[in-house]
PDB file of C-alpha atoms in Angstrom:
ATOM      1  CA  UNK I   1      90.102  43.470 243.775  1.00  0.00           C
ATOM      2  CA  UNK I   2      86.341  43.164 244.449  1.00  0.00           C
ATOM      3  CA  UNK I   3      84.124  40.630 246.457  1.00  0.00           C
ATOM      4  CA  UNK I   4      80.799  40.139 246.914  1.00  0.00           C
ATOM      5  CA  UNK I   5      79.409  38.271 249.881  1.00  0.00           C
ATOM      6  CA  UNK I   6      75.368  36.717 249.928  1.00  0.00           C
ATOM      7  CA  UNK I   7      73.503  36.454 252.595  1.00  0.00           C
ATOM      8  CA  UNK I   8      70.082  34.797 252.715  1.00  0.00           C
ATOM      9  CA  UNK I   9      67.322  35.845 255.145  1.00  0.00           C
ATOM     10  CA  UNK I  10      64.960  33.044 253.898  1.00  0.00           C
ATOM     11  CA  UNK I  11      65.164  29.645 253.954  1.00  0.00           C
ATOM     12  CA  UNK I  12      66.175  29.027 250.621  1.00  0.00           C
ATOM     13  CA  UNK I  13      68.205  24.812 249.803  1.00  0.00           C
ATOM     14  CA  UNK I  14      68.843  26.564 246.142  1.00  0.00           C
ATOM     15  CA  UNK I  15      71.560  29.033 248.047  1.00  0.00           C
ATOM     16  CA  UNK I  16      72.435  26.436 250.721  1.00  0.00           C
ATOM     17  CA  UNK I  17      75.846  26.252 249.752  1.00  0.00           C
ATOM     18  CA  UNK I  18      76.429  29.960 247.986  1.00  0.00           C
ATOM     19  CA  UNK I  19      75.043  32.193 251.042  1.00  0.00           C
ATOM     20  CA  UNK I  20      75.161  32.651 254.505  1.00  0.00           C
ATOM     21  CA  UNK I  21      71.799  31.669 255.545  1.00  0.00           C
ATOM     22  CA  UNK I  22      70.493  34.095 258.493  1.00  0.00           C
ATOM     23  CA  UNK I  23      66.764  33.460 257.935  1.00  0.00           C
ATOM     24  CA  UNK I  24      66.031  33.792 262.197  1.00  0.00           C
ATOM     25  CA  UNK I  25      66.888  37.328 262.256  1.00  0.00           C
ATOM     26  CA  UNK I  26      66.177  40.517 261.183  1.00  0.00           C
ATOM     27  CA  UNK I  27      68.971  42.708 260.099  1.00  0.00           C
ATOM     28  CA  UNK I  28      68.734  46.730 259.192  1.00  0.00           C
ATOM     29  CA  UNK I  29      70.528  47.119 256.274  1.00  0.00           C
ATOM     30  CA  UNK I  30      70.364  51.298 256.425  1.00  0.00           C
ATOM     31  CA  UNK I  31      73.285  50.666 259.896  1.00  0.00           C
ATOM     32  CA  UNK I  32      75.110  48.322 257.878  1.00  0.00           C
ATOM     33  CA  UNK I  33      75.864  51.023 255.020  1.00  0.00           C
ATOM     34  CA  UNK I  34      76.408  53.315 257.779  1.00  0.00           C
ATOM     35  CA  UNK I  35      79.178  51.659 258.797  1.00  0.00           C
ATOM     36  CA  UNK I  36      80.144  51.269 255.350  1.00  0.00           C
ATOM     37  CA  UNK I  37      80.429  55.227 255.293  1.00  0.00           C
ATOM     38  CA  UNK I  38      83.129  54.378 258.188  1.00  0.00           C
ATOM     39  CA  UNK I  39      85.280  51.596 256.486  1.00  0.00           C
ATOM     40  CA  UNK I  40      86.839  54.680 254.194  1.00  0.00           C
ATOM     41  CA  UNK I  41      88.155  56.887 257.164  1.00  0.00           C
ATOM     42  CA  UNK I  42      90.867  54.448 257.665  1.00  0.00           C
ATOM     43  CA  UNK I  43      93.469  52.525 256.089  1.00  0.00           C
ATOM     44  CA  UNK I  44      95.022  50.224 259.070  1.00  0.00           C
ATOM     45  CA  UNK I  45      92.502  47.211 259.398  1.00  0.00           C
ATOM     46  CA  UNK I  46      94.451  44.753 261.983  1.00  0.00           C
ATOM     47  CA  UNK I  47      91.048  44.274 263.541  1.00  0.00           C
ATOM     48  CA  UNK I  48      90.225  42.398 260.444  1.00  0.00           C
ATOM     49  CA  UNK I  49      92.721  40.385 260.155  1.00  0.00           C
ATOM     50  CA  UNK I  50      93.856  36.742 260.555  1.00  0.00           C
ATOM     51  CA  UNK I  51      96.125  36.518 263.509  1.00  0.00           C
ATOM     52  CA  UNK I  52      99.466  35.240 263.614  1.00  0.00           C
ATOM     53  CA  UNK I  53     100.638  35.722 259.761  1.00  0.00           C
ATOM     54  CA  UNK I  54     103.421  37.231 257.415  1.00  0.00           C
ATOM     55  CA  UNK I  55     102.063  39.810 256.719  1.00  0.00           C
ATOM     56  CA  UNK I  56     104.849  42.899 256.877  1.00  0.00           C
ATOM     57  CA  UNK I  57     101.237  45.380 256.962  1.00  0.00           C
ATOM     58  CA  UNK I  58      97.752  45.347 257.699  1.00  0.00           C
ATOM     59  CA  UNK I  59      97.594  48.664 255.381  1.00  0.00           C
ATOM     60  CA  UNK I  60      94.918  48.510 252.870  1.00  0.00           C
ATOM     61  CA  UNK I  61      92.707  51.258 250.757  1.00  0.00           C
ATOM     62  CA  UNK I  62      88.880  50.532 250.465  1.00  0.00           C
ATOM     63  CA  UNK I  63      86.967  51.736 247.358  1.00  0.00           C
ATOM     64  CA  UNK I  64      83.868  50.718 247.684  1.00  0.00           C
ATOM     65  CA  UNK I  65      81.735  49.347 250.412  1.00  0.00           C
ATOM     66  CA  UNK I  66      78.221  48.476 250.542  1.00  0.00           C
ATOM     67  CA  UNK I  67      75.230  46.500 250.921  1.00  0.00           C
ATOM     68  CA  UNK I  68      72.374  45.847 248.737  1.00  0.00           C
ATOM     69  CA  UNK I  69      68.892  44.114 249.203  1.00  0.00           C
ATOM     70  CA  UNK I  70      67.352  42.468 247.035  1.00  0.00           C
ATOM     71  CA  UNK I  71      64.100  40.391 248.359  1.00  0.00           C
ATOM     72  CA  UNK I  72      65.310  37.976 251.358  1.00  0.00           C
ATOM     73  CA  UNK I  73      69.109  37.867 249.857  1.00  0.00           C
ATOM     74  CA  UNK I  74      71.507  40.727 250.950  1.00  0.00           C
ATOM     75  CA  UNK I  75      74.704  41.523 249.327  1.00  0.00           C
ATOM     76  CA  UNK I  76      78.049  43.175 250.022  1.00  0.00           C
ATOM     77  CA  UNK I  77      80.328  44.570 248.031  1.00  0.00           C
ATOM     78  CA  UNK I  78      83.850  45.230 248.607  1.00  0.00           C
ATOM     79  CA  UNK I  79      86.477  46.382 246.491  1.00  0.00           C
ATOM     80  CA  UNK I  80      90.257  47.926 248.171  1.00  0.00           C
ATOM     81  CA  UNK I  81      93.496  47.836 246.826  1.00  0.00           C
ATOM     82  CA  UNK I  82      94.364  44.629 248.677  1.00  0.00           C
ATOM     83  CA  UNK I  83      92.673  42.403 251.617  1.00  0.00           C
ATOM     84  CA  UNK I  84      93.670  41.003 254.529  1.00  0.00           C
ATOM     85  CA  UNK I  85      93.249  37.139 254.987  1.00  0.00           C
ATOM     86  CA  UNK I  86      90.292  36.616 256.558  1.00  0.00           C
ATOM     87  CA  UNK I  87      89.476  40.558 255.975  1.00  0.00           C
ATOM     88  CA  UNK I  88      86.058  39.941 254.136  1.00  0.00           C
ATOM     89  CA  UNK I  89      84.318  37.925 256.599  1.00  0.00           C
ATOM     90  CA  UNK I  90      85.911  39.349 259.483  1.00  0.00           C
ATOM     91  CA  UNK I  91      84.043  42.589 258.261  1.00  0.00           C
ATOM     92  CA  UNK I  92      80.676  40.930 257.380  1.00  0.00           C
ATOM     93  CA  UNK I  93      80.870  39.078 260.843  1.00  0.00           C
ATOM     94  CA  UNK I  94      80.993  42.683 262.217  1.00  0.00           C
ATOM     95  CA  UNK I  95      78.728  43.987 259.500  1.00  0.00           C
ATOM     96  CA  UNK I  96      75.649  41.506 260.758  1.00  0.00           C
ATOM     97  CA  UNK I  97      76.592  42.533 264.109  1.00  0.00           C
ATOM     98  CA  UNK I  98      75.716  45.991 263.273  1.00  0.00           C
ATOM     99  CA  UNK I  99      72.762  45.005 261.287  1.00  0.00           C
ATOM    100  CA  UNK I 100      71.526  43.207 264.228  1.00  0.00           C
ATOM    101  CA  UNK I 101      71.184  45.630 266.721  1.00  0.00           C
ATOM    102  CA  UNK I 102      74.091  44.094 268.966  1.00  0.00           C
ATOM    103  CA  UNK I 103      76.084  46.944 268.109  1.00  0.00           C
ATOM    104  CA  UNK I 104      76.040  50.558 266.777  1.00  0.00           C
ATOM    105  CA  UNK I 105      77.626  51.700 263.390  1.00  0.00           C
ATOM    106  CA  UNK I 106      79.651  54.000 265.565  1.00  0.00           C
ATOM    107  CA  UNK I 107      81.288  51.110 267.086  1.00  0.00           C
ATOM    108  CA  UNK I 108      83.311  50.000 263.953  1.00  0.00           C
ATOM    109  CA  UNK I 109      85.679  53.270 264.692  1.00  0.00           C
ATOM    110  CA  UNK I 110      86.353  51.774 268.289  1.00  0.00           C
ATOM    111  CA  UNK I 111      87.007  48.367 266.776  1.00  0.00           C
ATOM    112  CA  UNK I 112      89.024  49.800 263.866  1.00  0.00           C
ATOM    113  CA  UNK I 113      90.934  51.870 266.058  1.00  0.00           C
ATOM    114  CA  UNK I 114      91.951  48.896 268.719  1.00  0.00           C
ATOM    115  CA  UNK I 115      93.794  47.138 266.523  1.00  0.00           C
ATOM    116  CA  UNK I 116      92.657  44.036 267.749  1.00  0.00           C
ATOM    117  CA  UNK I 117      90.864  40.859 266.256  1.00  0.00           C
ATOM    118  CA  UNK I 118      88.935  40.455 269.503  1.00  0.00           C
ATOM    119  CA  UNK I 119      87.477  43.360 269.376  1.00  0.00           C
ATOM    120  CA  UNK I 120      85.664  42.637 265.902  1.00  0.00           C
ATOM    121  CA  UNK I 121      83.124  40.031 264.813  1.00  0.00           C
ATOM    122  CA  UNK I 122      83.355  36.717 264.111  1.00  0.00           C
ATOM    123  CA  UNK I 123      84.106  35.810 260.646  1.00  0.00           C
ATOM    124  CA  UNK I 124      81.270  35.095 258.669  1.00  0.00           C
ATOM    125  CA  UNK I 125      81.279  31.374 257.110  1.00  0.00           C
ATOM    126  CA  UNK I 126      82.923  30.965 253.888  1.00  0.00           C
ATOM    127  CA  UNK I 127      79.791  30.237 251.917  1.00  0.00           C
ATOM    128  CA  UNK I 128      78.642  33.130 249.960  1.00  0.00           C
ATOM    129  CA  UNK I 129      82.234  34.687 249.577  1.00  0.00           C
ATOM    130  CA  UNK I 130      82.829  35.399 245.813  1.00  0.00           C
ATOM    131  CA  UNK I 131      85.570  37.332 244.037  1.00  0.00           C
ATOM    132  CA  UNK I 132      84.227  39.128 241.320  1.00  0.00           C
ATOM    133  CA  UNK I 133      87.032  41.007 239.973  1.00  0.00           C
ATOM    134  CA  UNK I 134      90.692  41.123 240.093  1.00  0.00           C
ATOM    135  CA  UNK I 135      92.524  44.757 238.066  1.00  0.00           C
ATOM    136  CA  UNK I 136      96.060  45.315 237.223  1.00  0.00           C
ATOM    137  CA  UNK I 137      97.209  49.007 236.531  1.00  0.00           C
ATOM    138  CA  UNK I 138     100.029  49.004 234.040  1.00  0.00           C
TER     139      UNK I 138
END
């Protein structure tokens, strides 16, 4: 599975609905893919995910991680073997934390490592969360 998430850094009513509009701040996207690097070191992301649900494992395999700017819209893609509910946002929450300068790529192991939901971002907002691709090995 892959998903891309939009961000926009400019005011922009044409991605209103489609993005996460973060046009007040300024956000390093060279950390962000840092911590990118990090997201494939591990496999357990409980930190990511919604609390409270049936799932038997928070076990999952990332492929691909990373963001791209383009102009005043960022994007990120993500592509694993399975997500987490909530596991998308809850990264890019944590993602724009990094970008921001509240905390260091470095961080994401800590937060990882914790296992717990408090110790990550808050979610981003559903706008601008797209699947893009669902495969099926037969």
């Amino acid at each position: 599975r892959t998903y891309e998430y939009y961000i926009s850094l400019a005011k922009n009513p044409f991605t209103q609905d489609s993005a996460w509009q973060l046009w007040r701040r300024k956000i390093d996207v060279s950390k962000m893919n840092e911590a990118c690097g990090i997201l494939f070191e591990y496999d357990d992301f409980t930190s990511f995910a919604k609390l409270h649900t049936d799932n038997k494992t928070n076990f999952c395999k990332i492929y691909k991680a990373e963001w791209e700017q383009n102009g005043n819209e960022l994007k990120f893609t993500i592509s694993a073997d399975r997500f987490l509910r909530n596991m998308v946002r809850a990264i890019v929450g944590t993602m724009v934390e990094i970008g921001a300068g509240k905390i260091e790529p470095e961080d994401l192991r800590k937060i990882i490592e914790s296992k717990n939901r408090n110790s990550a971002g808050t979610s981003a907002p559903p706008q601008g969360l797209l699947l893009v691709d669902v495969g099926y090995e037969f």
